[in-house]
Amino acid sequence: MAAGEGRRVLVTGGSRGIGRAIARSFAEQGDRVAVHWGSSRDRAQQVLAELPGEGHLLVQADMTDAEAVGAMVDRAAEDLGGLDVLVNNAGVFTAHPPLETSYADWQAAWAQTLATNLVGAANATFRAVPHLIAAGGGAVVNVSSRGAFRGEPNNPAYGASKAGLNAFAQSMALALAPHGISVTCVAPGFVQTEMAREVLDGPGGDAVRAQSPFGRVARADEVAAAVLWLASPAARFSSGTIVDVNGASYLRS
Ligand SMILES: NC(=O)c1ccc[n+]([C@@H]2O[C@H](COP(=O)([O-])OP(=O)(O)OC[C@H]3O[C@@H](n4cnc5c(N)ncnc54)[C@H](OP(=O)(O)O)[C@@H]3O)[C@@H](O)[C@H]2O)c1
């Protein structure tokens, strides 16, 4: 189904930041969006109220709870009347610098980060696949990170979770292509959201902005634009790709 024809879209982590911008971008195309939230109910309701068009809805699940994720995806597909696009966007970025973190905190950071960023996305994808096949094909777009390639010295579990997400996406691209489903990633550098606020507003903020020759970090709508294209039928043959949105701050070969 093409953009503007009322695609049925599930965006995880749609209550804030990049997910909010992604939900809005799809709605502006005439698509219907299930806005997933975890703990930010009021903010999710506000996102929903601000979406243009009709037929959008909210779904809730803790992304670390496999049963809840499965039920959430089924609920979204049922209430939307099917599913054409899944955007795995929900994620956490919790600092755990290796030389300053207790072993207990290290364990907690790895468990939470992998469960949310990687296993949560894998579970959502698993449960979305039957709905995407029933729709005759579609797209899964994962919100990864520059950190998968550049390294995350203070958040190594985060970098590992996003590298894992890239590898997961590429495996699923191979598995799902025969069903007309593309699986791709977008890999932003720092984006102006709450997740990055502490870094961007802190003493190192200017150095982060200077990493890009544009002299700034990304806006959430710039990430959303890439997601919108990756989810479009025009991008179907680009399945398996990882699109950088980092202002040329990190160029991989
Ligand atoms: N901001 C950046 O600089 C940056 C850079 C590269 C990649 N990214 C990636 O972009 C994505 C969105 O990030 P953002 O900047 O928009 O972050 P954000 O403002 O902190 O929003 C995170 C979103 O993820 C949801 N979420 C987190 N943990 C969850 C859980 N256990 N269960 C359910 N939902 C959960 C939150 O929902 P609730 O609040 O409702 O719980 C929220 O909607 C993430 O995957 C992130 O890794 C961000």
XYZ file of C-alpha atoms in Angstrom, residues 10-245:
236
model
C 2.712 0.963 14.527
C 5.373 3.228 16.052
C 6.931 2.007 19.294
C 8.051 4.721 21.682
C 5.676 7.182 20.043
C 5.020 9.132 23.218
C 8.060 11.393 22.944
C 11.025 12.563 20.894
C 11.812 10.830 17.633
C 8.830 8.475 17.856
C 6.482 11.406 18.183
C 7.964 13.003 15.037
C 7.710 9.675 13.176
C 4.055 9.246 14.151
C 3.304 12.771 12.965
C 5.099 12.256 9.637
C 3.055 9.170 8.814
C -0.183 10.861 9.860
C 0.653 13.836 7.632
C 0.865 11.382 4.713
C -2.686 10.192 5.382
C -1.618 7.025 7.187
C -3.217 5.724 10.386
C -0.914 5.312 13.355
C -0.914 3.211 16.510
C 1.162 5.267 18.929
C 2.833 2.965 21.425
C 3.817 4.200 24.876
C 5.429 2.622 27.920
C 5.095 4.920 30.928
C 4.321 8.370 29.458
C 0.544 8.053 29.182
C -0.266 11.775 29.269
C 2.327 12.590 26.660
C 1.125 9.791 24.409
C -2.411 11.141 24.666
C -1.117 14.566 23.676
C 0.734 13.108 20.674
C -2.459 11.338 19.618
C -4.534 14.507 19.970
C -2.102 16.442 17.781
C -2.005 13.941 14.904
C -3.719 15.108 11.721
C -6.289 12.777 10.190
C -8.546 10.104 11.617
C -8.289 6.591 13.015
C -5.144 6.876 15.114
C -4.943 5.085 18.452
C -2.791 4.386 21.500
C -1.301 1.061 22.578
C 0.727 0.401 25.706
C 3.389 -2.141 26.660
C 6.631 -2.353 28.568
C 9.043 -3.294 25.792
C 10.965 -5.540 28.196
C 7.851 -7.705 28.759
C 7.628 -10.233 25.917
C 3.985 -11.145 26.560
C 2.924 -7.520 26.776
C 4.764 -6.684 23.549
C 3.069 -9.531 21.690
C -0.371 -8.517 22.917
C 0.343 -4.872 22.088
C 1.282 -5.640 18.481
C -1.817 -7.812 18.028
C -3.997 -5.101 19.552
C -2.554 -2.469 17.218
C -3.138 -4.676 14.163
C -6.653 -5.527 15.290
C -7.675 -1.945 16.026
C -6.072 -0.592 12.827
C -7.654 -3.377 10.776
C -4.240 -4.779 9.792
C -0.619 -3.700 9.744
C 1.538 -2.428 6.875
C 4.470 -0.827 8.736
C 6.245 -1.425 12.044
C 8.705 1.158 13.332
C 10.872 -0.167 16.171
C 11.808 3.121 17.813
C 11.471 2.639 21.595
C 14.837 2.710 23.317
C 16.867 3.642 26.377
C 20.288 5.250 26.764
C 21.522 4.743 30.316
C 25.089 5.714 31.224
C 27.312 2.966 32.667
C 30.937 4.037 32.150
C 32.994 0.838 32.504
C 35.540 2.229 34.977
C 33.041 4.061 37.210
C 30.133 1.622 37.439
C 29.568 -1.043 40.077
C 29.192 -4.597 38.837
C 25.550 -4.621 39.959
C 24.796 -1.420 38.049
C 26.680 -2.774 35.043
C 24.459 -5.869 35.073
C 21.330 -3.771 35.381
C 22.318 -1.473 32.512
C 23.071 -4.370 30.166
C 19.868 -6.203 31.062
C 17.621 -3.174 30.632
C 19.317 -1.897 27.488
C 19.369 -5.201 25.604
C 15.840 -6.103 26.720
C 14.438 -2.794 25.486
C 16.524 -1.855 22.450
C 17.201 -5.273 20.973
C 14.951 -8.029 22.338
C 11.934 -5.705 22.509
C 12.370 -4.852 18.828
C 12.914 -8.510 17.936
C 9.733 -9.519 19.760
C 7.667 -6.740 18.200
C 8.940 -7.763 14.775
C 8.184 -11.440 15.395
C 4.604 -10.621 16.321
C 4.181 -8.115 13.474
C 5.294 -10.521 10.745
C 2.013 -12.507 10.441
C 0.088 -9.234 10.146
C 2.501 -7.860 7.523
C 2.219 -11.085 5.513
C -1.569 -10.945 5.779
C -1.376 -7.403 4.376
C 0.511 -8.711 1.343
C 3.844 -7.204 2.396
C 5.113 -4.091 4.107
C 8.056 -2.642 5.971
C 9.881 -2.854 9.275
C 12.067 0.152 10.065
C 14.371 0.067 13.081
C 15.745 3.161 14.774
C 19.366 2.258 15.376
C 22.251 4.625 16.159
C 25.600 5.966 15.024
C 26.895 4.472 18.256
C 26.723 0.993 16.724
C 29.640 1.993 14.482
C 31.413 4.780 16.324
C 31.356 3.202 19.782
C 29.726 4.361 23.022
C 32.460 4.551 25.703
C 30.039 5.581 28.457
C 27.152 3.427 27.202
C 28.706 0.247 25.806
C 25.501 -1.785 26.182
C 23.714 0.824 24.075
C 26.280 0.559 21.268
C 26.071 -3.229 21.436
C 22.266 -3.177 21.415
C 22.211 -1.040 18.269
C 24.892 -3.121 16.525
C 22.744 -6.131 17.391
C 19.688 -4.353 16.012
C 21.504 -3.730 12.723
C 22.486 -7.396 12.470
C 18.969 -8.486 13.409
C 17.501 -6.230 10.726
C 19.809 -7.606 8.054
C 18.977 -11.208 8.969
C 15.266 -10.390 8.880
C 15.662 -8.592 5.544
C 16.802 -11.916 4.083
C 14.103 -13.907 5.862
C 11.195 -11.625 4.928
C 11.994 -10.496 1.377
C 10.178 -13.519 -0.116
C 7.048 -12.174 1.612
C 7.409 -8.682 0.175
C 8.568 -7.199 3.470
C 11.587 -4.892 3.682
C 13.590 -4.518 6.884
C 15.861 -1.509 7.267
C 17.522 0.745 9.823
C 18.083 4.427 10.292
C 21.208 5.316 12.289
C 21.050 8.836 13.727
C 23.872 10.603 15.486
C 22.792 12.771 18.392
C 19.242 14.092 18.044
C 17.706 16.994 19.952
C 15.446 15.004 22.324
C 15.180 14.266 26.033
C 17.395 11.206 25.593
C 20.300 13.419 24.539
C 19.468 16.465 26.660
C 21.962 15.785 29.435
C 24.808 15.420 26.931
C 23.736 18.309 24.680
C 23.045 20.743 27.532
C 26.158 19.702 29.462
C 29.748 20.966 29.239
C 30.427 18.658 26.273
C 27.447 19.874 24.239
C 29.397 22.208 21.944
C 31.944 19.487 21.199
C 29.117 17.135 20.221
C 27.592 19.747 17.894
C 31.042 20.358 16.373
C 31.316 16.676 15.421
C 29.184 17.544 12.391
C 30.482 20.058 9.811
C 26.930 21.438 9.918
C 27.740 22.494 13.483
C 24.589 21.020 14.995
C 22.842 17.767 15.862
C 19.813 16.318 14.093
C 16.204 17.333 14.591
C 13.686 14.566 15.214
C 11.843 15.444 11.995
C 15.016 14.742 9.992
C 15.100 11.199 11.381
C 11.370 10.857 10.692
C 11.899 11.840 7.040
C 14.363 8.969 6.590
C 12.002 6.535 8.318
C 9.134 7.644 6.084
C 11.178 6.944 2.965
C 12.469 3.589 4.242
C 8.871 2.528 4.934
C 7.688 3.521 1.461
C 7.179 1.064 -1.413
C 9.830 3.037 -3.314
C 12.421 1.820 -0.779
C 11.368 -1.839 -0.811
C 14.413 -2.919 -2.846
C 16.686 -1.092 -0.392
C 15.852 -3.748 2.171
C 18.777 -4.496 4.471
C 20.163 -0.982 4.263
C 21.218 1.258 7.153
C 20.707 4.963 6.485
C 22.938 7.382 8.414
C 21.360 10.593 9.694
